[in-house]
PDB file of C-alpha atoms and ligand atoms in Angstrom:
ATOM      1  CA  MET A  11     -13.342  -1.307   8.622  1.00  0.00           C
ATOM      2  CA  ASP A  12     -15.009  -0.645   5.327  1.00  0.00           C
ATOM      3  CA  ILE A  13     -14.795  -4.012   3.539  1.00  0.00           C
ATOM      4  CA  ILE A  14     -15.686  -3.837  -0.102  1.00  0.00           C
ATOM      5  CA  ILE A  15     -15.826  -7.020  -2.230  1.00  0.00           C
ATOM      6  CA  LEU A  16     -15.607  -6.600  -5.936  1.00  0.00           C
ATOM      7  CA  GLU A  17     -15.896  -8.830  -8.855  1.00  0.00           C
ATOM      8  CA  ASN A  18     -12.407  -8.640 -10.251  1.00  0.00           C
ATOM      9  CA  SER A  19      -8.991  -7.098  -9.796  1.00  0.00           C
ATOM     10  CA  ASP A  20      -9.582  -4.316 -12.216  1.00  0.00           C
ATOM     11  CA  GLN A  21     -12.386  -3.003 -10.074  1.00  0.00           C
ATOM     12  CA  VAL A  22     -10.119  -3.063  -7.130  1.00  0.00           C
ATOM     13  CA  ALA A  23      -7.586  -1.010  -8.925  1.00  0.00           C
ATOM     14  CA  ALA A  24     -10.144   1.405 -10.262  1.00  0.00           C
ATOM     15  CA  GLN A  25     -11.703   1.976  -6.760  1.00  0.00           C
ATOM     16  CA  GLY A  26      -8.257   2.307  -5.192  1.00  0.00           C
ATOM     17  CA  ALA A  27      -7.272   4.959  -7.822  1.00  0.00           C
ATOM     18  CA  ALA A  28     -10.671   6.720  -7.344  1.00  0.00           C
ATOM     19  CA  LYS A  29      -9.829   7.247  -3.663  1.00  0.00           C
ATOM     20  CA  LEU A  30      -6.527   8.744  -4.450  1.00  0.00           C
ATOM     21  CA  GLN A  31      -7.955  10.931  -7.204  1.00  0.00           C
ATOM     22  CA  LYS A  32     -10.709  12.229  -4.817  1.00  0.00           C
ATOM     23  CA  LEU A  33      -8.062  13.045  -2.161  1.00  0.00           C
ATOM     24  CA  LEU A  34      -5.958  14.969  -4.768  1.00  0.00           C
ATOM     25  CA  LEU A  35      -9.081  16.853  -5.974  1.00  0.00           C
ATOM     26  CA  ASP A  36      -9.885  17.927  -2.421  1.00  0.00           C
ATOM     27  CA  LYS A  37      -6.256  18.471  -1.388  1.00  0.00           C
ATOM     28  CA  PRO A  38      -3.832  19.054  -4.392  1.00  0.00           C
ATOM     29  CA  ALA A  39      -0.806  19.153  -1.924  1.00  0.00           C
ATOM     30  CA  ALA A  40      -1.792  15.849  -0.383  1.00  0.00           C
ATOM     31  CA  VAL A  41       1.062  13.476   1.024  1.00  0.00           C
ATOM     32  CA  LEU A  42       0.394  10.098  -0.557  1.00  0.00           C
ATOM     33  CA  GLY A  43       1.712   6.715   0.987  1.00  0.00           C
ATOM     34  CA  LEU A  44       2.519   4.438  -1.920  1.00  0.00           C
ATOM     35  CA  ALA A  45       3.246   0.696  -2.178  1.00  0.00           C
ATOM     36  CA  THR A  46       4.992  -1.679  -4.555  1.00  0.00           C
ATOM     37  CA  GLY A  47       4.420  -5.265  -5.527  1.00  0.00           C
ATOM     38  CA  GLY A  48       2.292  -6.703  -8.200  1.00  0.00           C
ATOM     39  CA  THR A  49      -1.072  -5.593  -6.845  1.00  0.00           C
ATOM     40  CA  PRO A  50      -0.893  -1.851  -7.147  1.00  0.00           C
ATOM     41  CA  ILE A  51       0.427  -1.790 -10.702  1.00  0.00           C
ATOM     42  CA  ALA A  52      -3.102  -1.739 -12.188  1.00  0.00           C
ATOM     43  CA  LEU A  53      -4.135   1.115  -9.748  1.00  0.00           C
ATOM     44  CA  TYR A  54      -1.082   3.208 -10.917  1.00  0.00           C
ATOM     45  CA  ARG A  55      -2.176   2.518 -14.531  1.00  0.00           C
ATOM     46  CA  HIS A  56      -5.548   4.060 -13.692  1.00  0.00           C
ATOM     47  CA  LEU A  57      -3.920   7.141 -12.265  1.00  0.00           C
ATOM     48  CA  VAL A  58      -1.787   7.516 -15.229  1.00  0.00           C
ATOM     49  CA  VAL A  59      -4.717   7.309 -17.656  1.00  0.00           C
ATOM     50  CA  GLU A  60      -6.642   9.923 -15.561  1.00  0.00           C
ATOM     51  CA  HIS A  61      -3.535  12.077 -15.634  1.00  0.00           C
ATOM     52  CA  GLN A  62      -3.176  11.726 -19.395  1.00  0.00           C
ATOM     53  CA  ASN A  63      -6.866  12.610 -19.888  1.00  0.00           C
ATOM     54  CA  GLY A  64      -6.246  15.831 -18.023  1.00  0.00           C
ATOM     55  CA  LYS A  65      -8.332  14.851 -15.032  1.00  0.00           C
ATOM     56  CA  LEU A  66      -5.566  14.510 -12.427  1.00  0.00           C
ATOM     57  CA  SER A  67      -2.511  16.329 -11.364  1.00  0.00           C
ATOM     58  CA  PHE A  68       0.152  15.442  -8.939  1.00  0.00           C
ATOM     59  CA  ARG A  69       1.960  18.847  -9.305  1.00  0.00           C
ATOM     60  CA  ASP A  70       1.635  19.872  -5.686  1.00  0.00           C
ATOM     61  CA  ALA A  71       1.563  16.411  -4.054  1.00  0.00           C
ATOM     62  CA  SER A  72       4.384  14.475  -2.409  1.00  0.00           C
ATOM     63  CA  SER A  73       4.698  10.805  -1.773  1.00  0.00           C
ATOM     64  CA  PHE A  74       6.347   8.342   0.726  1.00  0.00           C
ATOM     65  CA  ASN A  75       6.792   4.693  -0.149  1.00  0.00           C
ATOM     66  CA  LEU A  76       6.505   2.011   2.373  1.00  0.00           C
ATOM     67  CA  ASP A  77       9.808   0.297   1.811  1.00  0.00           C
ATOM     68  CA  GLU A  78      13.004  -0.148  -0.123  1.00  0.00           C
ATOM     69  CA  TYR A  79      15.591  -3.042  -0.430  1.00  0.00           C
ATOM     70  CA  ILE A  80      18.984  -2.616   1.157  1.00  0.00           C
ATOM     71  CA  GLY A  81      21.955  -3.196  -1.168  1.00  0.00           C
ATOM     72  CA  VAL A  82      20.087  -2.435  -4.315  1.00  0.00           C
ATOM     73  CA  ARG A  83      21.133   0.831  -5.978  1.00  0.00           C
ATOM     74  CA  PRO A  84      18.245   3.202  -6.954  1.00  0.00           C
ATOM     75  CA  THR A  85      19.032   2.946 -10.641  1.00  0.00           C
ATOM     76  CA  ASP A  86      18.909  -0.862 -10.400  1.00  0.00           C
ATOM     77  CA  PRO A  87      15.702  -1.996 -12.165  1.00  0.00           C
ATOM     78  CA  GLN A  88      14.905  -4.153  -9.107  1.00  0.00           C
ATOM     79  CA  SER A  89      14.826  -1.191  -6.652  1.00  0.00           C
ATOM     80  CA  TYR A  90      11.432   0.045  -5.489  1.00  0.00           C
ATOM     81  CA  ARG A  91      12.751   3.550  -6.634  1.00  0.00           C
ATOM     82  CA  SER A  92      12.944   2.131 -10.240  1.00  0.00           C
ATOM     83  CA  TYR A  93       9.543   0.385  -9.929  1.00  0.00           C
ATOM     84  CA  MET A  94       7.863   3.711  -8.875  1.00  0.00           C
ATOM     85  CA  GLN A  95       9.542   5.627 -11.717  1.00  0.00           C
ATOM     86  CA  ARG A  96       8.560   3.051 -14.297  1.00  0.00           C
ATOM     87  CA  HIS A  97       4.913   2.598 -13.036  1.00  0.00           C
ATOM     88  CA  LEU A  98       4.020   6.004 -11.971  1.00  0.00           C
ATOM     89  CA  PHE A  99       6.408   8.942 -11.494  1.00  0.00           C
ATOM     90  CA  GLU A 100       7.711   9.062 -15.087  1.00  0.00           C
ATOM     91  CA  GLN A 101       4.169   9.122 -16.416  1.00  0.00           C
ATOM     92  CA  ILE A 102       2.682  11.831 -14.317  1.00  0.00           C
ATOM     93  CA  ASP A 103       3.527  15.432 -13.302  1.00  0.00           C
ATOM     94  CA  ILE A 104       4.738  14.852  -9.728  1.00  0.00           C
ATOM     95  CA  ASP A 105       8.015  16.636  -8.891  1.00  0.00           C
ATOM     96  CA  VAL A 106      10.480  13.748  -8.369  1.00  0.00           C
ATOM     97  CA  ALA A 107      12.113  15.836  -5.673  1.00  0.00           C
ATOM     98  CA  ASN A 108       8.855  15.352  -3.626  1.00  0.00           C
ATOM     99  CA  THR A 109       8.926  11.589  -3.888  1.00  0.00           C
ATOM    100  CA  PHE A 110      10.531   9.599  -1.118  1.00  0.00           C
ATOM    101  CA  LEU A 111      11.567   6.055  -0.311  1.00  0.00           C
ATOM    102  CA  PRO A 112      13.445   4.801   2.593  1.00  0.00           C
ATOM    103  CA  GLU A 113      16.583   4.524   0.553  1.00  0.00           C
ATOM    104  CA  CYS A 114      20.042   3.817   1.980  1.00  0.00           C
ATOM    105  CA  ALA A 115      22.803   5.476  -0.065  1.00  0.00           C
ATOM    106  CA  ALA A 116      26.086   3.665  -0.403  1.00  0.00           C
ATOM    107  CA  ASP A 117      27.830   5.936   2.088  1.00  0.00           C
ATOM    108  CA  GLU A 118      24.927   6.111   4.539  1.00  0.00           C
ATOM    109  CA  ASN A 119      24.564   4.133   7.815  1.00  0.00           C
ATOM    110  CA  PRO A 120      21.370   2.011   7.308  1.00  0.00           C
ATOM    111  CA  LEU A 121      20.493   2.390  11.005  1.00  0.00           C
ATOM    112  CA  GLU A 122      20.170   6.113  10.454  1.00  0.00           C
ATOM    113  CA  VAL A 123      17.644   5.886   7.554  1.00  0.00           C
ATOM    114  CA  GLY A 124      14.603   5.067   9.507  1.00  0.00           C
ATOM    115  CA  PRO A 125      14.667   7.943  11.889  1.00  0.00           C
ATOM    116  CA  LYS A 126      15.454  10.396   9.163  1.00  0.00           C
ATOM    117  CA  TYR A 127      12.572   9.026   7.092  1.00  0.00           C
ATOM    118  CA  GLU A 128      10.209   9.465  10.060  1.00  0.00           C
ATOM    119  CA  GLN A 129      11.292  13.114  10.465  1.00  0.00           C
ATOM    120  CA  LEU A 130      10.696  13.634   6.759  1.00  0.00           C
ATOM    121  CA  ILE A 131       7.232  12.338   6.947  1.00  0.00           C
ATOM    122  CA  ALA A 132       6.443  14.484   9.956  1.00  0.00           C
ATOM    123  CA  ALA A 133       8.002  17.642   8.291  1.00  0.00           C
ATOM    124  CA  ARG A 134       5.552  17.120   5.354  1.00  0.00           C
ATOM    125  CA  GLY A 135       2.515  17.040   7.823  1.00  0.00           C
ATOM    126  CA  GLY A 136       2.086  13.176   7.788  1.00  0.00           C
ATOM    127  CA  ILE A 137       0.449  10.840   5.340  1.00  0.00           C
ATOM    128  CA  ASP A 138      -2.990  11.593   4.163  1.00  0.00           C
ATOM    129  CA  LEU A 139      -3.693   8.353   2.462  1.00  0.00           C
ATOM    130  CA  GLN A 140      -1.654   5.164   2.663  1.00  0.00           C
ATOM    131  CA  VAL A 141      -1.972   2.471   0.034  1.00  0.00           C
ATOM    132  CA  LEU A 142      -1.214  -1.015   1.188  1.00  0.00           C
ATOM    133  CA  GLY A 143      -0.918  -4.456  -0.377  1.00  0.00           C
ATOM    134  CA  ILE A 144      -0.587  -7.507   1.814  1.00  0.00           C
ATOM    135  CA  GLY A 145       1.927 -10.332   1.835  1.00  0.00           C
ATOM    136  CA  GLN A 146       0.677 -13.946   1.917  1.00  0.00           C
ATOM    137  CA  ASN A 147       1.895 -14.063   5.460  1.00  0.00           C
ATOM    138  CA  GLY A 148       0.007 -10.976   6.376  1.00  0.00           C
ATOM    139  CA  HIS A 149       2.877  -8.496   6.198  1.00  0.00           C
ATOM    140  CA  ILE A 150       2.323  -4.843   5.363  1.00  0.00           C
ATOM    141  CA  GLY A 151       5.218  -2.909   3.924  1.00  0.00           C
ATOM    142  CA  PHE A 152       7.991  -5.384   4.904  1.00  0.00           C
ATOM    143  CA  ASN A 153       6.736  -5.722   8.499  1.00  0.00           C
ATOM    144  CA  GLU A 154       6.990  -9.484   8.710  1.00  0.00           C
ATOM    145  CA  PRO A 155       5.048 -11.724  11.241  1.00  0.00           C
ATOM    146  CA  SER A 156       6.332 -10.900  14.833  1.00  0.00           C
ATOM    147  CA  SER A 157       7.178  -7.289  13.932  1.00  0.00           C
ATOM    148  CA  SER A 158       6.374  -4.942  16.866  1.00  0.00           C
ATOM    149  CA  LEU A 159       2.933  -3.381  16.480  1.00  0.00           C
ATOM    150  CA  ARG A 160       4.441  -0.194  17.623  1.00  0.00           C
ATOM    151  CA  SER A 161       7.447  -0.345  15.186  1.00  0.00           C
ATOM    152  CA  ARG A 162       8.801   2.648  13.295  1.00  0.00           C
ATOM    153  CA  THR A 163      10.763   2.763  10.146  1.00  0.00           C
ATOM    154  CA  ARG A 164      13.769   0.324  10.425  1.00  0.00           C
ATOM    155  CA  ILE A 165      15.675  -2.561   8.843  1.00  0.00           C
ATOM    156  CA  LYS A 166      13.864  -5.827   8.523  1.00  0.00           C
ATOM    157  CA  THR A 167      15.050  -9.253   7.522  1.00  0.00           C
ATOM    158  CA  LEU A 168      12.606 -10.769   4.999  1.00  0.00           C
ATOM    159  CA  THR A 169      11.141 -14.108   5.817  1.00  0.00           C
ATOM    160  CA  ARG A 170      12.066 -17.154   3.557  1.00  0.00           C
ATOM    161  CA  GLU A 171       8.396 -17.203   2.606  1.00  0.00           C
ATOM    162  CA  THR A 172       8.440 -13.585   1.430  1.00  0.00           C
ATOM    163  CA  ILE A 173      11.699 -14.195  -0.458  1.00  0.00           C
ATOM    164  CA  ALA A 174      10.005 -17.161  -2.149  1.00  0.00           C
ATOM    165  CA  ASP A 175       6.872 -15.210  -2.926  1.00  0.00           C
ATOM    166  CA  ASN A 176       8.832 -12.369  -4.477  1.00  0.00           C
ATOM    167  CA  ARG A 177      11.100 -14.703  -6.436  1.00  0.00           C
ATOM    168  CA  GLN A 178       8.736 -14.354  -9.522  1.00  0.00           C
ATOM    169  CA  TYR A 179       9.897 -10.704  -9.905  1.00  0.00           C
ATOM    170  CA  PHE A 180      13.570 -11.629 -10.345  1.00  0.00           C
ATOM    171  CA  ASP A 181      15.489 -13.238 -13.192  1.00  0.00           C
ATOM    172  CA  ALA A 182      17.301 -16.425 -12.372  1.00  0.00           C
ATOM    173  CA  THR A 183      20.567 -14.529 -12.671  1.00  0.00           C
ATOM    174  CA  GLU A 184      19.579 -11.768 -10.335  1.00  0.00           C
ATOM    175  CA  VAL A 185      20.550 -11.721  -6.615  1.00  0.00           C
ATOM    176  CA  GLN A 186      17.534 -11.252  -4.540  1.00  0.00           C
ATOM    177  CA  PRO A 187      17.794  -8.985  -1.459  1.00  0.00           C
ATOM    178  CA  GLN A 188      17.175 -10.355   2.039  1.00  0.00           C
ATOM    179  CA  LEU A 189      17.017  -7.101   3.897  1.00  0.00           C
ATOM    180  CA  ALA A 190      14.827  -3.973   3.523  1.00  0.00           C
ATOM    181  CA  ILE A 191      14.001  -0.784   5.225  1.00  0.00           C
ATOM    182  CA  THR A 192      10.343  -0.480   5.833  1.00  0.00           C
ATOM    183  CA  MET A 193       7.960   2.038   7.474  1.00  0.00           C
ATOM    184  CA  GLY A 194       7.029   0.585  10.855  1.00  0.00           C
ATOM    185  CA  ILE A 195       3.552  -0.539  11.910  1.00  0.00           C
ATOM    186  CA  ALA A 196       3.045   2.454  14.050  1.00  0.00           C
ATOM    187  CA  THR A 197       4.299   4.630  11.153  1.00  0.00           C
ATOM    188  CA  ILE A 198       1.679   3.171   8.865  1.00  0.00           C
ATOM    189  CA  MET A 199      -1.075   3.448  11.657  1.00  0.00           C
ATOM    190  CA  GLU A 200      -0.378   7.210  11.803  1.00  0.00           C
ATOM    191  CA  ALA A 201      -1.596   7.751   8.201  1.00  0.00           C
ATOM    192  CA  ARG A 202      -4.939   9.623   8.316  1.00  0.00           C
ATOM    193  CA  GLU A 203      -6.532   7.030   6.046  1.00  0.00           C
ATOM    194  CA  VAL A 204      -5.590   3.598   4.769  1.00  0.00           C
ATOM    195  CA  VAL A 205      -6.676   1.703   1.731  1.00  0.00           C
ATOM    196  CA  LEU A 206      -5.555  -1.983   1.624  1.00  0.00           C
ATOM    197  CA  LEU A 207      -5.865  -3.886  -1.792  1.00  0.00           C
ATOM    198  CA  ALA A 208      -5.839  -7.652  -2.092  1.00  0.00           C
ATOM    199  CA  THR A 209      -6.480  -9.778  -5.120  1.00  0.00           C
ATOM    200  CA  GLY A 210      -6.223 -13.533  -5.937  1.00  0.00           C
ATOM    201  CA  SER A 211      -6.637 -16.633  -3.930  1.00  0.00           C
ATOM    202  CA  SER A 212      -3.097 -16.528  -2.592  1.00  0.00           C
ATOM    203  CA  LYS A 213      -4.131 -13.631  -0.297  1.00  0.00           C
ATOM    204  CA  ALA A 214      -7.380 -15.265   0.980  1.00  0.00           C
ATOM    205  CA  ALA A 215      -5.960 -16.739   4.177  1.00  0.00           C
ATOM    206  CA  ALA A 216      -4.041 -13.526   5.067  1.00  0.00           C
ATOM    207  CA  ILE A 217      -7.243 -11.455   4.525  1.00  0.00           C
ATOM    208  CA  ARG A 218      -9.289 -13.840   6.701  1.00  0.00           C
ATOM    209  CA  GLN A 219      -6.688 -13.675   9.531  1.00  0.00           C
ATOM    210  CA  SER A 220      -6.234  -9.990   9.236  1.00  0.00           C
ATOM    211  CA  ILE A 221      -9.944  -9.066   9.049  1.00  0.00           C
ATOM    212  CA  GLU A 222     -11.645 -11.581  11.193  1.00  0.00           C
ATOM    213  CA  GLY A 223      -8.790 -13.014  13.375  1.00  0.00           C
ATOM    214  CA  PRO A 224      -7.507 -11.524  16.573  1.00  0.00           C
ATOM    215  CA  VAL A 225      -5.045  -8.551  16.425  1.00  0.00           C
ATOM    216  CA  SER A 226      -1.660 -10.176  16.441  1.00  0.00           C
ATOM    217  CA  ALA A 227       1.913  -9.370  15.549  1.00  0.00           C
ATOM    218  CA  MET A 228       1.832 -12.771  13.765  1.00  0.00           C
ATOM    219  CA  TRP A 229      -0.570 -11.305  11.209  1.00  0.00           C
ATOM    220  CA  PRO A 230       0.718  -7.789  10.994  1.00  0.00           C
ATOM    221  CA  ALA A 231      -2.128  -6.424   8.872  1.00  0.00           C
ATOM    222  CA  SER A 232      -4.556  -7.369  11.699  1.00  0.00           C
ATOM    223  CA  ILE A 233      -3.517  -4.180  13.393  1.00  0.00           C
ATOM    224  CA  LEU A 234      -5.611  -2.206  10.922  1.00  0.00           C
ATOM    225  CA  GLN A 235      -8.575  -3.306  12.981  1.00  0.00           C
ATOM    226  CA  MET A 236      -7.523  -0.569  15.326  1.00  0.00           C
ATOM    227  CA  HIS A 237      -7.347   2.204  12.651  1.00  0.00           C
ATOM    228  CA  GLU A 238     -10.168   4.610  12.435  1.00  0.00           C
ATOM    229  CA  ARG A 239     -10.407   4.997   8.604  1.00  0.00           C
ATOM    230  CA  VAL A 240      -9.568   1.786   6.688  1.00  0.00           C
ATOM    231  CA  THR A 241     -10.990   0.658   3.447  1.00  0.00           C
ATOM    232  CA  VAL A 242     -10.259  -2.931   2.337  1.00  0.00           C
ATOM    233  CA  LEU A 243     -10.701  -3.493  -1.450  1.00  0.00           C
ATOM    234  CA  LEU A 244     -10.908  -7.223  -2.294  1.00  0.00           C
ATOM    235  CA  ASP A 245     -11.724  -9.224  -5.382  1.00  0.00           C
ATOM    236  CA  SER A 246     -13.883 -12.355  -4.874  1.00  0.00           C
ATOM    237  CA  ASP A 247     -10.784 -14.684  -4.787  1.00  0.00           C
ATOM    238  CA  ALA A 248      -9.081 -12.742  -1.969  1.00  0.00           C
ATOM    239  CA  ALA A 249     -12.422 -12.584  -0.087  1.00  0.00           C
ATOM    240  CA  ALA A 250     -13.146 -16.257  -0.537  1.00  0.00           C
ATOM    241  CA  GLU A 251     -12.246 -17.296   3.116  1.00  0.00           C
ATOM    242  CA  LEU A 252     -14.030 -14.597   4.896  1.00  0.00           C
ATOM    243  CA  ALA A 253     -16.849 -15.936   7.228  1.00  0.00           C
ATOM    244  CA  ASN A 254     -18.906 -12.840   7.201  1.00  0.00           C
ATOM    245  CA  ARG A 255     -18.985 -11.933   3.631  1.00  0.00           C
ATOM    246  CA  ASP A 256     -22.765 -11.608   3.453  1.00  0.00           C
ATOM    247  CA  TYR A 257     -22.635  -9.129   6.155  1.00  0.00           C
ATOM    248  CA  TYR A 258     -19.991  -7.008   4.357  1.00  0.00           C
ATOM    249  CA  ASP A 259     -22.004  -7.072   1.151  1.00  0.00           C
ATOM    250  CA  TRP A 260     -25.152  -6.138   3.077  1.00  0.00           C
ATOM    251  CA  VAL A 261     -23.336  -3.218   4.737  1.00  0.00           C
ATOM    252  CA  GLN A 262     -22.199  -1.815   1.315  1.00  0.00           C
ATOM    253  CA  GLU A 263     -25.897  -2.211   0.016  1.00  0.00           C
ATOM    254  CA  GLN A 264     -27.274  -0.365   3.030  1.00  0.00           C
ATOM    255  CA  LYS A 265     -24.709   2.386   2.482  1.00  0.00           C
ATOM    256  CA  ARG A 266     -25.680   2.765  -1.136  1.00  0.00           C
ATOM    257  CA  LEU A 267     -29.421   3.016  -0.076  1.00  0.00           C
ATOM    258  CA  LEU A 268     -28.586   5.612   2.481  1.00  0.00           C
ATOM    259  CA  LEU A 269     -26.508   7.732   0.184  1.00  0.00           C
ATOM    260  CA  HIS A 270     -29.281   7.563  -2.438  1.00  0.00           C
ATOM    261  CA  GLU A 271     -31.810   8.673   0.153  1.00  0.00           C
ATOM    262  CA  ILE A 272     -29.531  11.596   1.440  1.00  0.00           C
ATOM    263  CA  GLU A 273     -28.689  12.765  -2.054  1.00  0.00           C
ATOM    264  CA  GLY A 274     -32.219  12.439  -3.289  1.00  0.00           C
ATOM    265  CA  ALA A 275     -33.535  14.336  -0.228  1.00  0.00           C
TER     266      ALA A 275
HETATM  267  C1  LIG B 219       5.884  -7.069  -1.031  1.00  0.00           C
HETATM  268  C2  LIG B 219       5.875  -5.554  -0.460  1.00  0.00           C
HETATM  269  C3  LIG B 219       4.492  -5.336   0.054  1.00  0.00           C
HETATM  270  C4  LIG B 219       3.480  -5.876  -0.762  1.00  0.00           C
HETATM  271  C5  LIG B 219       3.479  -7.383  -0.675  1.00  0.00           C
HETATM  272  C6  LIG B 219       2.606  -8.067  -1.726  1.00  0.00           C
HETATM  273  O1  LIG B 219       6.888  -7.749  -0.699  1.00  0.00           O
HETATM  274  N1  LIG B 219       6.905  -5.221   0.383  1.00  0.00           N
HETATM  275  O2  LIG B 219       4.410  -3.939   0.273  1.00  0.00           O
HETATM  276  O3  LIG B 219       2.176  -5.545  -0.397  1.00  0.00           O
HETATM  277  O4  LIG B 219       4.831  -7.825  -0.649  1.00  0.00           O
HETATM  278  O5  LIG B 219       3.042  -8.156  -2.896  1.00  0.00           O
HETATM  279  P1  LIG B 219       2.183  -8.423  -4.228  1.00  0.00           P
HETATM  280  O6  LIG B 219       1.316  -7.358  -4.470  1.00  0.00           O
HETATM  281  O7  LIG B 219       3.200  -8.625  -5.369  1.00  0.00           O
HETATM  282  O8  LIG B 219       1.529  -9.754  -3.890  1.00  0.00           O
END
């Protein structure tokens, strides 16, 4: 795991955006794995600015989101589809026909959405880079604690804790969904590369458990310890409970020195 601890949340967003930008420069037809929630909004803003400055195009790219609520129409402002339109898709040159979420249409059997989504991801050649946030309980996507570490895209019931955490995004009058369809943990683990972003002290415990604790279905993000290419971008608040912080900083410093030497050679 590449654990990078930055001073503030804007640096986290900028470095996350830079990873996506580099991928798209190297591979314009890349398959992006995207996330919702409060954390990636600033990352998307960076991507939009780079696009507006003519430095980044999504023309040939496609995207798969981690999750979508059940029972919320795509046009509803609370749907993750609406979120993606608002924060990213409407402001860049991606072809909306190449953007996917595990949406369940009104006439569709929700049990069939997951397997179809898996086929769609495979048909596009798999995900090149998956962006992840993390829940306070360690969930990734909506894979709540006790999710099978080999799970595939399917329906999940949200925990009461997640419902309470996400309450901030809903008006008092709005009905908050309790079910979602989410990529499974095995689905996420098949992405060629993963970048996990966490900011703020409310994520500090989940980050400690996921990075330094044992791999456990009770902290779903801990499975990332088994992935070959993971970058964890943290602000200092999210990193506050890490026992080995000095070591992670030292590793990054050594990396910088090595790169400098290689490039200077
Ligand atoms: C949400 C999403 C996750 C997200 C997490 C944290 O419920 N399903 O993909 O990473 O919870 O959200 P936030 O960034 O708002 O803290």
